[in-house]
Coordinates of C-alpha atoms in Angstrom, one line a residue:
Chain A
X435 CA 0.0 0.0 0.0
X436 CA 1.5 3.5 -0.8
X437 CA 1.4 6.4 1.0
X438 CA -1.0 7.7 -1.3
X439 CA -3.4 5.1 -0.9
X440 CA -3.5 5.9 2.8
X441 CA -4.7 9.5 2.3
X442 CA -7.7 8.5 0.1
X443 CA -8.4 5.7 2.2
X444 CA -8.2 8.0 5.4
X445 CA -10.1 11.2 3.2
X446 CA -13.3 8.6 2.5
X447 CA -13.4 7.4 5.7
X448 CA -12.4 10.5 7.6
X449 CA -11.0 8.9 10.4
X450 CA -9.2 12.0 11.3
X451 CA -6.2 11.1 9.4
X452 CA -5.5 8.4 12.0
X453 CA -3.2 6.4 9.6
X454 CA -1.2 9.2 8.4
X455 CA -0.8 10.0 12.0
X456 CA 0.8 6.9 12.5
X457 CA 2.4 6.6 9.2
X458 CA 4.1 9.4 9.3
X459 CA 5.9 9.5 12.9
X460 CA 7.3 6.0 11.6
X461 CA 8.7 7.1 8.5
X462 CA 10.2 10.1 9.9
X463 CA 11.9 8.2 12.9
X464 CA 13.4 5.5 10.3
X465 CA 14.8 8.0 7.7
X466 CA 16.2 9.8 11.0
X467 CA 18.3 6.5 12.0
X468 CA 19.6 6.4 8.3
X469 CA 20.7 10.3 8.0
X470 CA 22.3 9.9 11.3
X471 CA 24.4 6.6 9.5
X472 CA 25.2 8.3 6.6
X473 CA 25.2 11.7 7.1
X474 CA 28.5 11.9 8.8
X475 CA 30.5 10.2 6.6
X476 CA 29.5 12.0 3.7
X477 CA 29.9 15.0 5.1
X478 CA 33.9 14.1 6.3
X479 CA 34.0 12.7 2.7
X480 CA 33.5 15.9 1.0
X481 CA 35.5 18.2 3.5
X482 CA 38.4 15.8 2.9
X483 CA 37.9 16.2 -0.7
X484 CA 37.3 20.0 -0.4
X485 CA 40.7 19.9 1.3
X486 CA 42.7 17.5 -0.8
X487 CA 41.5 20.1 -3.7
X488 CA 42.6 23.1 -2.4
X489 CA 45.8 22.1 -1.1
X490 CA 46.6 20.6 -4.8
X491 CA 45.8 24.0 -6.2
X492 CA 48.6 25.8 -6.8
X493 CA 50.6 25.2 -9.9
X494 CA 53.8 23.8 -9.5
X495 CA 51.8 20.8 -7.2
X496 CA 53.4 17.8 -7.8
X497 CA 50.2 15.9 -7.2
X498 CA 46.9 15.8 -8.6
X499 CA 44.2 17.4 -7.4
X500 CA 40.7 15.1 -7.4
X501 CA 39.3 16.7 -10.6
X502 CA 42.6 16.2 -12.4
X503 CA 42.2 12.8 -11.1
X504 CA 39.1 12.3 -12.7
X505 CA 39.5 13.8 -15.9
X506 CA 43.3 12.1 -16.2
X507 CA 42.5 8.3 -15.1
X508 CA 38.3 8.6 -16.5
X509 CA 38.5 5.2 -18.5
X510 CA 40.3 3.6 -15.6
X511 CA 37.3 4.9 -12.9
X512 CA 34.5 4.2 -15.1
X513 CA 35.2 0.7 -17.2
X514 CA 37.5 -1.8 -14.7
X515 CA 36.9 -4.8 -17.4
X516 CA 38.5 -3.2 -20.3
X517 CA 41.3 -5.6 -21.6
X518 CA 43.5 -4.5 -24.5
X519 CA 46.0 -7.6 -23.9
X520 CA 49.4 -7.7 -21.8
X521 CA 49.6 -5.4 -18.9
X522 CA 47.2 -2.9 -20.2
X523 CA 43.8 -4.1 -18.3
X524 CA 41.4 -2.3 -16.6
X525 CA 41.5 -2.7 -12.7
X526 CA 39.1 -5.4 -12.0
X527 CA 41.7 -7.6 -13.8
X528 CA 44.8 -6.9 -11.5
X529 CA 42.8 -6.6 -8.4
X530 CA 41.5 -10.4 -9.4
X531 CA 44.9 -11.6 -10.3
X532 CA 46.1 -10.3 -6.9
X533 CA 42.9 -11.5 -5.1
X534 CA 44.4 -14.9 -6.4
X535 CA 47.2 -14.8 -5.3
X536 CA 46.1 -14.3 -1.8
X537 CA 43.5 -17.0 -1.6
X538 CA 45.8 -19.6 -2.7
X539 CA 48.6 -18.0 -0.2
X540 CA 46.1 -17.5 2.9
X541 CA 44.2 -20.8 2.6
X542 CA 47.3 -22.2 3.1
X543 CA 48.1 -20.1 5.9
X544 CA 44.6 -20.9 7.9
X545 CA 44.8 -24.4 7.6
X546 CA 48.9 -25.1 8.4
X547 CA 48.2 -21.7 10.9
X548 CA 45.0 -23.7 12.3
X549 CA 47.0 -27.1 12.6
X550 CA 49.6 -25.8 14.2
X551 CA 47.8 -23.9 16.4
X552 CA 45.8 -26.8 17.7
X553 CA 49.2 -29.1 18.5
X554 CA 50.8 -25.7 19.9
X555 CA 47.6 -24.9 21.8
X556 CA 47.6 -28.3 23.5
X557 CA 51.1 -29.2 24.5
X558 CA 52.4 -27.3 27.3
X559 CA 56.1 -28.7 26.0
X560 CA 55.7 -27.5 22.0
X561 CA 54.0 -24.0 23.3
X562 CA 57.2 -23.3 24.9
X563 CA 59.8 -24.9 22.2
X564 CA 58.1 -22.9 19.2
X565 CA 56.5 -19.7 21.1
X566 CA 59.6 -17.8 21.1
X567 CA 60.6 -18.6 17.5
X568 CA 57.6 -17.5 16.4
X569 CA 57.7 -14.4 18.2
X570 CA 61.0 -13.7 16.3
X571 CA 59.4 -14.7 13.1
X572 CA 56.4 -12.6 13.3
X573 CA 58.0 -9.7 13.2
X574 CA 59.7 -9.9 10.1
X575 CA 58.2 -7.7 7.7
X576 CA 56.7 -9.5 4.3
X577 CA 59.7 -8.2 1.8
X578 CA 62.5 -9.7 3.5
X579 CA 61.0 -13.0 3.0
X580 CA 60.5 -12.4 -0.7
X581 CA 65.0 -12.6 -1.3
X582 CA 65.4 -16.3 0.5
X583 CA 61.8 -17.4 -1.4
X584 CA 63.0 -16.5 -4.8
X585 CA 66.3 -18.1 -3.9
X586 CA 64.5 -21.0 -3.0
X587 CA 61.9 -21.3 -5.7
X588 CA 63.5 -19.7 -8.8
X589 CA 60.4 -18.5 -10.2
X590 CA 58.1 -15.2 -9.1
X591 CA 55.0 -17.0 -8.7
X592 CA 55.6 -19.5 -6.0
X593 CA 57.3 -16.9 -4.3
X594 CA 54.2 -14.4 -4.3
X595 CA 52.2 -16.9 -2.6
X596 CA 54.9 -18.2 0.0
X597 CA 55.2 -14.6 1.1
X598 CA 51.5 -14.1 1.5
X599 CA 51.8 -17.8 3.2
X600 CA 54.4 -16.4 6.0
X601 CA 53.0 -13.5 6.4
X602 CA 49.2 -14.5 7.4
X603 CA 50.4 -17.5 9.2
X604 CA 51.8 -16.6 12.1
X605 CA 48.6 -14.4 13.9
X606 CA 46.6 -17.7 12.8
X607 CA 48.9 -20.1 14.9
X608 CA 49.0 -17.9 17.7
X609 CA 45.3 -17.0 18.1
X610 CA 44.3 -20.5 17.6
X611 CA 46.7 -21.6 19.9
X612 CA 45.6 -18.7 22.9
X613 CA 41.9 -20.0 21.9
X614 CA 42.9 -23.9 22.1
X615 CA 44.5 -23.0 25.6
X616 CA 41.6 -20.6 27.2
X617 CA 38.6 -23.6 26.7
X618 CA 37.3 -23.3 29.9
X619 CA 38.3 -26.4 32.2
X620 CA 34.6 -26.9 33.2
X621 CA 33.8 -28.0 29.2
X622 CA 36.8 -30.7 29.4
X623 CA 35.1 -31.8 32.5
X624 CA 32.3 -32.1 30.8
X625 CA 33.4 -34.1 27.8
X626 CA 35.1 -36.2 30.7
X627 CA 31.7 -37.3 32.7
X628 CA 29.9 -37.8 29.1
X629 CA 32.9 -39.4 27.6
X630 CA 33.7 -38.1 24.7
X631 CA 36.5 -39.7 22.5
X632 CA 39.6 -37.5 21.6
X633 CA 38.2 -37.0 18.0
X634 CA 34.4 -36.1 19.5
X635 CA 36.1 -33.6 21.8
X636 CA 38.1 -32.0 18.9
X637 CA 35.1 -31.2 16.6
X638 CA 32.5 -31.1 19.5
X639 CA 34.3 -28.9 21.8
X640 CA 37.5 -27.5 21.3
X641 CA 36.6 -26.3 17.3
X642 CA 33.7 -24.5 18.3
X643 CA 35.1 -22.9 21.7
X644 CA 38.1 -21.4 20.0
X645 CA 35.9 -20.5 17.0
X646 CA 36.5 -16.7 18.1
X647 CA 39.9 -16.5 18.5
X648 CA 40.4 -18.5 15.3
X649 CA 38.4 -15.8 13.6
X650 CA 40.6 -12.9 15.0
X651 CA 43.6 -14.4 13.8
X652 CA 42.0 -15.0 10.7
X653 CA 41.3 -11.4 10.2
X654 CA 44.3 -10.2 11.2
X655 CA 46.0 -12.8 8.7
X656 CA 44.1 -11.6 5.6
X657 CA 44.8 -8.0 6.4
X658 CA 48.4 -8.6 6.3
X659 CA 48.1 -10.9 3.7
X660 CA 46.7 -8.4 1.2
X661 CA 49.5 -5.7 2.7
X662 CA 52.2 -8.4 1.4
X663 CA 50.8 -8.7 -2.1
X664 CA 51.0 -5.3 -2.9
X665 CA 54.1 -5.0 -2.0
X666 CA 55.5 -8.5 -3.6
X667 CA 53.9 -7.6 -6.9
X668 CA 55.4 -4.0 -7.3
X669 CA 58.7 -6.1 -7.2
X670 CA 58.1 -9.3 -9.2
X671 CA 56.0 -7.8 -11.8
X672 CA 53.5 -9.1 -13.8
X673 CA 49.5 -8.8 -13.5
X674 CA 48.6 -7.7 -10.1
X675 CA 47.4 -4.4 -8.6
X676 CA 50.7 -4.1 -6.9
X677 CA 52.4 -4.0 -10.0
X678 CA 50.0 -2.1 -11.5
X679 CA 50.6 0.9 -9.1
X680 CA 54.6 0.6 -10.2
X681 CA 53.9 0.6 -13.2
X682 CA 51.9 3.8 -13.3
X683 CA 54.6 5.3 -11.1
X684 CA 56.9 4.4 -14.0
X685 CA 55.0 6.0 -16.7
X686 CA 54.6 9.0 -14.2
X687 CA 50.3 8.5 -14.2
X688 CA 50.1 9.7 -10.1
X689 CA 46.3 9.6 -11.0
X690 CA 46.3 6.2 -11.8
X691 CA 48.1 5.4 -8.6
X692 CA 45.7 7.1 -6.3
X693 CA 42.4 5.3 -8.1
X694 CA 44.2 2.2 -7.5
X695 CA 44.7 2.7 -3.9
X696 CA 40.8 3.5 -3.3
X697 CA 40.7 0.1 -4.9
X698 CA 43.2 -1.6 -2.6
X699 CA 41.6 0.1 0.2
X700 CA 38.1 -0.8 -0.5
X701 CA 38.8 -5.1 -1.5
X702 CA 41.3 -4.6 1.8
X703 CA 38.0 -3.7 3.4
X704 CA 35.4 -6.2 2.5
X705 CA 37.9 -8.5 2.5
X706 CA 38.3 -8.2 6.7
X707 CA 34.4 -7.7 6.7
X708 CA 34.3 -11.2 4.6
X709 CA 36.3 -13.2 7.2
X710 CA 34.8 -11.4 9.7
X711 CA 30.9 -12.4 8.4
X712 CA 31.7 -16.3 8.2
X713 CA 33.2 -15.9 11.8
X714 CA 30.2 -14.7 12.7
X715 CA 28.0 -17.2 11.2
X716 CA 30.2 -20.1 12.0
X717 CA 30.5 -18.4 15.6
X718 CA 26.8 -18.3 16.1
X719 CA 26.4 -17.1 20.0
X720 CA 30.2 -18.6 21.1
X721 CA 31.4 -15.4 21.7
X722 CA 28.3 -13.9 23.0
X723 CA 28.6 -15.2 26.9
Chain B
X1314 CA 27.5 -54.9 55.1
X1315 CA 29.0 -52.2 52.2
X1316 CA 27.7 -49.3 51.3
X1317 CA 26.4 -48.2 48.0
X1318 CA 28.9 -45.0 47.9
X1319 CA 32.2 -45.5 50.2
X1320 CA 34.7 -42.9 50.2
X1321 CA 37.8 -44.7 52.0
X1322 CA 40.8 -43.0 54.3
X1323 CA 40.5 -40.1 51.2
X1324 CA 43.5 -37.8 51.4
X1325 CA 44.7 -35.3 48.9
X1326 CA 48.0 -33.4 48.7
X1327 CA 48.7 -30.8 45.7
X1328 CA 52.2 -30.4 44.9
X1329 CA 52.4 -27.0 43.2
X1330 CA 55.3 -24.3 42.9
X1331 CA 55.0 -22.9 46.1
X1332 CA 55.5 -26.5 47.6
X1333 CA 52.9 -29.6 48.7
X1334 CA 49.7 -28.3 50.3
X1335 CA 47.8 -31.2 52.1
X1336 CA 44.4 -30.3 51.2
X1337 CA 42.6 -33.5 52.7
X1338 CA 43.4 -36.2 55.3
X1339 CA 41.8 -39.0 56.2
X1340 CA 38.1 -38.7 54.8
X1341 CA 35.7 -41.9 55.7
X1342 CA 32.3 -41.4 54.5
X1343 CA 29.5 -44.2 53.6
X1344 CA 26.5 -43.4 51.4
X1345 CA 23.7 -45.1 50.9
X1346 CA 20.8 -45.8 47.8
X1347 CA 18.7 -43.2 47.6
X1348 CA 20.4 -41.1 50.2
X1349 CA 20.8 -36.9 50.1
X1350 CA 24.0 -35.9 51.6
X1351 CA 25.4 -32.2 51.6
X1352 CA 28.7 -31.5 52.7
X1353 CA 29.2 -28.2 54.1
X1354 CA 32.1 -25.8 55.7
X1355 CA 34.1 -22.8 55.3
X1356 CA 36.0 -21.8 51.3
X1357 CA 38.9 -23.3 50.9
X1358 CA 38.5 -26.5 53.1
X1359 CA 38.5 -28.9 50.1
X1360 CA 34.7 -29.7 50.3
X1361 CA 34.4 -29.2 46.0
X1362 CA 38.0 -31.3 46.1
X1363 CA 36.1 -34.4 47.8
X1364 CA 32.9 -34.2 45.0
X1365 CA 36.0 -34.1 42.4
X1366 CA 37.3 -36.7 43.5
X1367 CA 34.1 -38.6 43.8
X1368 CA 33.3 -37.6 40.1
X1369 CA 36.7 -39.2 39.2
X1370 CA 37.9 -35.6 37.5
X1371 CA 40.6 -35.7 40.6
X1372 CA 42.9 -38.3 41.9
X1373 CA 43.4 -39.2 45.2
X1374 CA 47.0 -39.1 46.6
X1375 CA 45.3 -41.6 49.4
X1376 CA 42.7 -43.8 50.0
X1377 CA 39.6 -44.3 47.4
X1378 CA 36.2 -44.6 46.4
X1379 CA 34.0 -47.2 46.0
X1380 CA 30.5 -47.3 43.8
X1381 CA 28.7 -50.6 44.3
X1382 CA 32.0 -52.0 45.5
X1383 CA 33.9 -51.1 42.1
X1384 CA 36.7 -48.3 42.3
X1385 CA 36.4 -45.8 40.8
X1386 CA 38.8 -44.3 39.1
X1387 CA 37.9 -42.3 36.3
X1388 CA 35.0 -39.7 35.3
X1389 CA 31.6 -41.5 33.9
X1390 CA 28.1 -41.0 33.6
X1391 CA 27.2 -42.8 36.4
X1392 CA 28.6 -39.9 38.3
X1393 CA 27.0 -36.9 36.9
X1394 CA 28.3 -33.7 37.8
X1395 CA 26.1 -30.4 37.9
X1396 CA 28.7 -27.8 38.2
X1397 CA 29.0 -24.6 40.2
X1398 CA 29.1 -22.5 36.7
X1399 CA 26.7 -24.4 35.1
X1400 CA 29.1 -25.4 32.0
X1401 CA 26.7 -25.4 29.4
X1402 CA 28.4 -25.0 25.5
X1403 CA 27.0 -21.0 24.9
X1404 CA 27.0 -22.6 20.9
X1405 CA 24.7 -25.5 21.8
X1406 CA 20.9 -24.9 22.3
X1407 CA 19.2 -25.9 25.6
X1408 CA 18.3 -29.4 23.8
X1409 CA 21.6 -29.6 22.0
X1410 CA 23.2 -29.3 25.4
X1411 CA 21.5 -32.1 26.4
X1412 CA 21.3 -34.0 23.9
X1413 CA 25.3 -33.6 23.3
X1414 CA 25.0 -36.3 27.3
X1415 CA 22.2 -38.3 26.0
X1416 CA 23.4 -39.3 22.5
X1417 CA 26.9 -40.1 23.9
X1418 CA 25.3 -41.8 27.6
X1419 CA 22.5 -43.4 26.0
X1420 CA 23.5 -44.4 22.7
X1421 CA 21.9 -47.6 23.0
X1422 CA 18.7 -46.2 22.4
X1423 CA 16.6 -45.6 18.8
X1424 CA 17.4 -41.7 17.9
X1425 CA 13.0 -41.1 18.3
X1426 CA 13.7 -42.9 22.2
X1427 CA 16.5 -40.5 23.2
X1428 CA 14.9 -37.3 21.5
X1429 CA 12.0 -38.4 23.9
X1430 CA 14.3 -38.6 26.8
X1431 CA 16.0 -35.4 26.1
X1432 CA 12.5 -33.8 26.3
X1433 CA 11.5 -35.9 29.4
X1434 CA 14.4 -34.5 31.7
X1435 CA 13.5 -30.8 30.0
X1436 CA 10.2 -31.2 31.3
X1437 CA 11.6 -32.8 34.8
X1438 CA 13.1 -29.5 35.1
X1439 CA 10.3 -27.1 33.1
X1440 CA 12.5 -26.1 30.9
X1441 CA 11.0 -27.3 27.5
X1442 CA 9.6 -24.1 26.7
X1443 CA 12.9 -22.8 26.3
X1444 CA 14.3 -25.9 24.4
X1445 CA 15.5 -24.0 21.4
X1446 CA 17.3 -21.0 23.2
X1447 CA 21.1 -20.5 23.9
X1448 CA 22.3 -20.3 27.4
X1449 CA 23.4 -16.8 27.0
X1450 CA 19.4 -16.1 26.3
X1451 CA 18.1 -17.2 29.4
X1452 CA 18.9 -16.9 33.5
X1453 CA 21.3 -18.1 35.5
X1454 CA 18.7 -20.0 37.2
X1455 CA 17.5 -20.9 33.9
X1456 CA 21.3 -22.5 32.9
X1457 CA 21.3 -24.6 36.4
X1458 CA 17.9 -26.0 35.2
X1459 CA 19.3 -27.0 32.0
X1460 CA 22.6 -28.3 34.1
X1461 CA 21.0 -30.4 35.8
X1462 CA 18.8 -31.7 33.1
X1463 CA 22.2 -32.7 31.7
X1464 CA 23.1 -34.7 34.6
X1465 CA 20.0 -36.1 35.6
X1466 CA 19.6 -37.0 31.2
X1467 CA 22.7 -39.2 32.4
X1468 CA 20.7 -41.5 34.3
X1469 CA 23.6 -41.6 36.7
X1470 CA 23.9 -43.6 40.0
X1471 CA 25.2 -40.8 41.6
X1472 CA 24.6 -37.1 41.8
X1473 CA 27.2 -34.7 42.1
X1474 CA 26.8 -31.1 42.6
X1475 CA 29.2 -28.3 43.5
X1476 CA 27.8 -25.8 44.9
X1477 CA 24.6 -25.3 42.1
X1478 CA 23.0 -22.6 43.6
X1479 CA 25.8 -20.4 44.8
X1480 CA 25.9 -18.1 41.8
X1481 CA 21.6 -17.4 41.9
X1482 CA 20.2 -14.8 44.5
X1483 CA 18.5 -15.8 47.3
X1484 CA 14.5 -16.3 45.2
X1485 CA 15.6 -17.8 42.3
X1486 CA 17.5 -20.3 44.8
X1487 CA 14.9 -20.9 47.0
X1488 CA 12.8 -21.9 43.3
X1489 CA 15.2 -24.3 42.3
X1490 CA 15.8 -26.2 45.8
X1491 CA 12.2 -27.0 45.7
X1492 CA 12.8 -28.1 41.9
X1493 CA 15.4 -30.4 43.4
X1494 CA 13.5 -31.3 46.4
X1495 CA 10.6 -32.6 43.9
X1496 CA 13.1 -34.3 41.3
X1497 CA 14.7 -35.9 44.1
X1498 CA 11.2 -37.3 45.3
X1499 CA 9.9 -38.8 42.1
X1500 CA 14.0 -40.2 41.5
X1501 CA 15.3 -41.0 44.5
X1502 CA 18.3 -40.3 43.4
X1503 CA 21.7 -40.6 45.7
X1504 CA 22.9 -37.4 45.5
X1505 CA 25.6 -35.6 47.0
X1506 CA 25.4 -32.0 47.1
X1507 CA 28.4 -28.8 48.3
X1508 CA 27.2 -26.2 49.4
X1509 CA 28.0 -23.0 52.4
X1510 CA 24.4 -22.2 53.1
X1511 CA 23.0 -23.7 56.4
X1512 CA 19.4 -23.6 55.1
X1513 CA 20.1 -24.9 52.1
X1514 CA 21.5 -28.1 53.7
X1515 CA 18.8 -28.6 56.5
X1516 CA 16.3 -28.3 53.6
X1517 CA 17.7 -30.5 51.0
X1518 CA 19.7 -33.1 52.9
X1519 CA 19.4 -36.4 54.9
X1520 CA 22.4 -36.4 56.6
X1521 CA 25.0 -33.3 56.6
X1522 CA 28.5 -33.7 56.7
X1523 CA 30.3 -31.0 58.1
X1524 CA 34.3 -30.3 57.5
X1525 CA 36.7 -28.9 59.1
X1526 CA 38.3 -26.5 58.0
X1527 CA 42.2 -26.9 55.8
X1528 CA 45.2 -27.5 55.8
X1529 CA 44.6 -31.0 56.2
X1530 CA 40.6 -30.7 56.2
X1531 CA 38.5 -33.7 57.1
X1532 CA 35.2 -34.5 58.4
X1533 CA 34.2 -32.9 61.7
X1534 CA 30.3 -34.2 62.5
X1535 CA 28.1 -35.9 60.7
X1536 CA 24.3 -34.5 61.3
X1537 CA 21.5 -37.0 60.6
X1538 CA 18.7 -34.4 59.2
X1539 CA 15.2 -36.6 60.7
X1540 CA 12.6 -34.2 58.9
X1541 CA 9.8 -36.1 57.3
X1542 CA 9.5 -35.7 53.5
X1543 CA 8.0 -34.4 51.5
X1544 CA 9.5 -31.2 53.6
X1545 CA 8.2 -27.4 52.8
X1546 CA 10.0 -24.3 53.1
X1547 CA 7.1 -22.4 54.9
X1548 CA 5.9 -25.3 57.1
X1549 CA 9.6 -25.7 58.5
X1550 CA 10.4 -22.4 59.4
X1551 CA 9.3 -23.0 62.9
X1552 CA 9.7 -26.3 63.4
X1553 CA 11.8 -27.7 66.5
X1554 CA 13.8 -30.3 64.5
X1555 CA 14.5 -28.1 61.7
X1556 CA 15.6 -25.1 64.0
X1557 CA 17.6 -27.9 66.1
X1558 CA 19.4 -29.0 63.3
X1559 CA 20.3 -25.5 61.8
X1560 CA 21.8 -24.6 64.9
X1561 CA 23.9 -27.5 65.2
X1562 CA 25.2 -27.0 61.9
X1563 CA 25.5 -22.7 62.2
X1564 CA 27.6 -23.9 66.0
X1565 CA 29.8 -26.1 64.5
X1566 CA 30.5 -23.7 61.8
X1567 CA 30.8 -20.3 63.5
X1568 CA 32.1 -21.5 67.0
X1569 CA 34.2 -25.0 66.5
X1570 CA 35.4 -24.4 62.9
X1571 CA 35.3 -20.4 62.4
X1572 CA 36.7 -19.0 59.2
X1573 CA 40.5 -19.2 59.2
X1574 CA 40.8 -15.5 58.6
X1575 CA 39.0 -14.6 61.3
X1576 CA 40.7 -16.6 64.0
X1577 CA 43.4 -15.1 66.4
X1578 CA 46.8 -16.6 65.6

């Protein structure tokens, strides 16, 4: 029924306008909660803009302002499919090349990272053998792997995926492991007094207790993951957004360069909302006590 | 002649990193069939250690238990524990939770017989209306309900609870101890319940076993509880026996065993 239909329903009956009464209060209230969602960001949006255009004004700027931005890079903005052969694709094709490249990597990761966790998270004796090492290792940032994997692969694209690999795995290990280790003692009891074989309490109790801190780990490994690629492609070339935003640095396109890092911004973005909405809906109420 | 339950020259000593602690000496107690025994005294005398050890989730440095003259030695379902913080899986429904004892326990049965028996102990405990809900969805009295549904799913031949009500204010308790007091009647269960509150005991139990307090804790008195059954809260407020044996139990509690903090050294 439209709101239309309510007034001449309420003008034949004369019911003093006792729907549009209610109507109205209702619709007011709900456009209300929706302004206040996206009426700040809009408004940041366009002061930032407003700034980024008036401090690119002058004319020896070295950077773009945003309408030189849009005028410059148009066809890359408006048509990401276009695909005239070798490096020259439109932007949905490196960020799917890259994309990839980081599922192969990160699946990888989360299920050595979940593996490992689990033994690690179990074994008083491994969690304090390997807990240290991987302290170390975790700190190393994602390029210095890249020398010692092309070493030991010989070829850019295994390398690529062992540096997303090492770079995602080692927040997966240690959440899982923290998550394995903080089961509450009163659920093993549990599993004791009902019996549950070792296999029944692994998928019964311990998967779906540690569910959460799984999740965080997960999160934090495909943020870092999709940090590494873009940096591994800009040095071992080839399709990929990474290289893609060398490459326009190369041919001196700094409009190019900024489009593409809204791009990178925004997959970075649903990609840590992705991971986040399956933990959720694999997590259903664990993390909610 | 043995007893159904026997707990046997019990003693426990925890060797940790600030040296061996000797929690327990010397524990003797007999149970028998159908029996309700609480075991009261102060924090920290070892009273929940005893019901571990019972449930088989502890071992004994000394001494033993005995269920229908076999040792036991490890946790089963024939020693169903109702714990202190209830212990339900916050992923699992009401049912599931339930159902996660029954399909394991009773597995024996056809999947439509144990279904049935899930929803039988729901009922026992009226908590069917709330089958499909999480635990973080309902109360804390709610969640004991559902605990001891798990246990009592179990069919066990003992009952063991820590301390079930300790957690729930003073209303919701008094609700649930009459909950007990009726499944215990239609059961007749042997259960053996913890707990620190006097009333609780007198109410609920048949004989009370009173500790002393640790290092070294063991059993001080045992209180025979001679109230007819079934037994009503209101009804027993003034009655002789009842206020004889609550000030038996408050005596040995306040002026023979007092807490350890508040004892001059």
């Amino acid at each position: 029924m439209t709101a239309k239909d309510m007034v001449d329903r309420g003008f034949v009956a004369k019911p003093k306008e006792s729907r549009m009464q209610e109507f109205l209060p209702v619709l007011v209230k709900f456009s209300g909660k929706v302004a206040a969602q996206v009426v700040p960001p809009l408004v940041v949006i366009v002061l930032l803009l407003l700034v980024w255009h008036l401090s690119t004004m002058g004319v020896k700027s070295n950077l773009p302002g945003p309408l030189k931005v849009l005028h410059g890079s148009w066809e890359l903005i408006t048509n990401p499919f276009y695909d005239r052969g070798g490096l020259d694709k439109g932007l949905f094709w490196h960020i799917s090349a890259s994309l990839q490249r980081v599922a192969i990597g990160y699946s990888l990761a989360a299920v050595v990272g979940i593996g490992l966790g689990v033994l690690i998270g179990q074994s008083q004796w491994a969690m304090r053998g390997l807990d240290p090492i991987f302290q170390i290792l975790r700190t190393v940032p994602p390029l210095a792997w890249l020398p010692l994997s092309l070493a030991a692969f010989r070829d850019s694209r295994p390398s690529a995926l062992f540096v997303i690999f090492i770079t995602a795995i080692w927040p997966i290990i240690i959440n899982t492991a923290v998550g394995i280790r903080n089961i509450p003692p009163d659920y093993r009891n549990v599993a004791r007094v009902v019996r549950l074989s070792p296999i029944e309490y692994f998928y019964k109790i311990m998967v779906p207790a540690s569910v959460p801190y799984i999740f965080t780990g997960l999160r934090i490994g495909v943020g870092l993951s999709w940090l590494a690629i873009v940096a591994a492609e800009m040095l071992i070339g080839g399709v990929g957004i990474g290289f893609f935003i060398w490459d326009a640095w190369n041919s001196s396109q700094i409009g190019d360069i900024i489009v593409a890092l809204i791009y990178v911004g925004v997959v970075g973005y649903f990609l840590d909302r992705f991971i986040a909405l399956i933990g959720h809906w694999v997590g259903r109420g664990t993390s909610s006590m | 002649m043995s007893a159904y339950l026997s707990i046997e020259g019990l003693g426990m000593t925890f060797t940790g990193a600030s040296g061996r602690s000797e929690v327990l000496r010397d524990v003797d107690l007999k149970i028998d069939r159908g029996e309700f025994v609480a075991i009261i005294g102060h924090s920290g005398c070892g009273k929940s250690t005893v019901l571990n050890i019972v449930a088989g989730l502890l071992e004994s440095t000394t001494g033993g238990v005995m269920l229908e003259g076999k040792e036991v030695n490890e946790p089963g379902p024939d020693r169903a524990v109702v714990f202190q913080s209830h212990a339900l899986l916050p992923w699992l429904t009401v049912y599931e939770n339930v159902a996660l004892a029954v399909n394991k326990v009773q597995a024996k049965k056809t999947p439509a017989e144990r279904a049935q028996w899930i929803l039988h102990n729901l009922d026992l405990v009226n908590m069917t209306e709330a089958k499909n809900k999480r635990p973080s969805e309902i109360s804390g009295g709610m969640r004991q309900r559902v605990g001891i549904a798990r246990a009592l799913a179990m069919e066990p031949k003992v009952l063991l609870m820590d301390e079930p009500f300790g957690a729930l204010d003073a209303l919701t308790r008094a609700h649930l101890q009459d909950s007990v007091m009726d499944i215990q009647q239609k059961l007749g269960n042997t259960c053996i319940m913890i707990t620190h509150d006097v009333d609780e005991a007198v109410l609920l139990a048949d004989r009370i076993v009173m500790m002393t307090n640790g290092p070294a804790a063991t059993i001080g008195e045992v209180l025979s509880v001679p109230l007819p059954r079934p037994r009503r809260r209101l009804d027993l407020v003034a009655d002789p026996t009842y206020i004889a044996c609550r000030t038996r139990v408050l005596e040995f509690l306040y002026a023979r065993e007092r807490r350890p903090s508040t004892q001059v050294a």
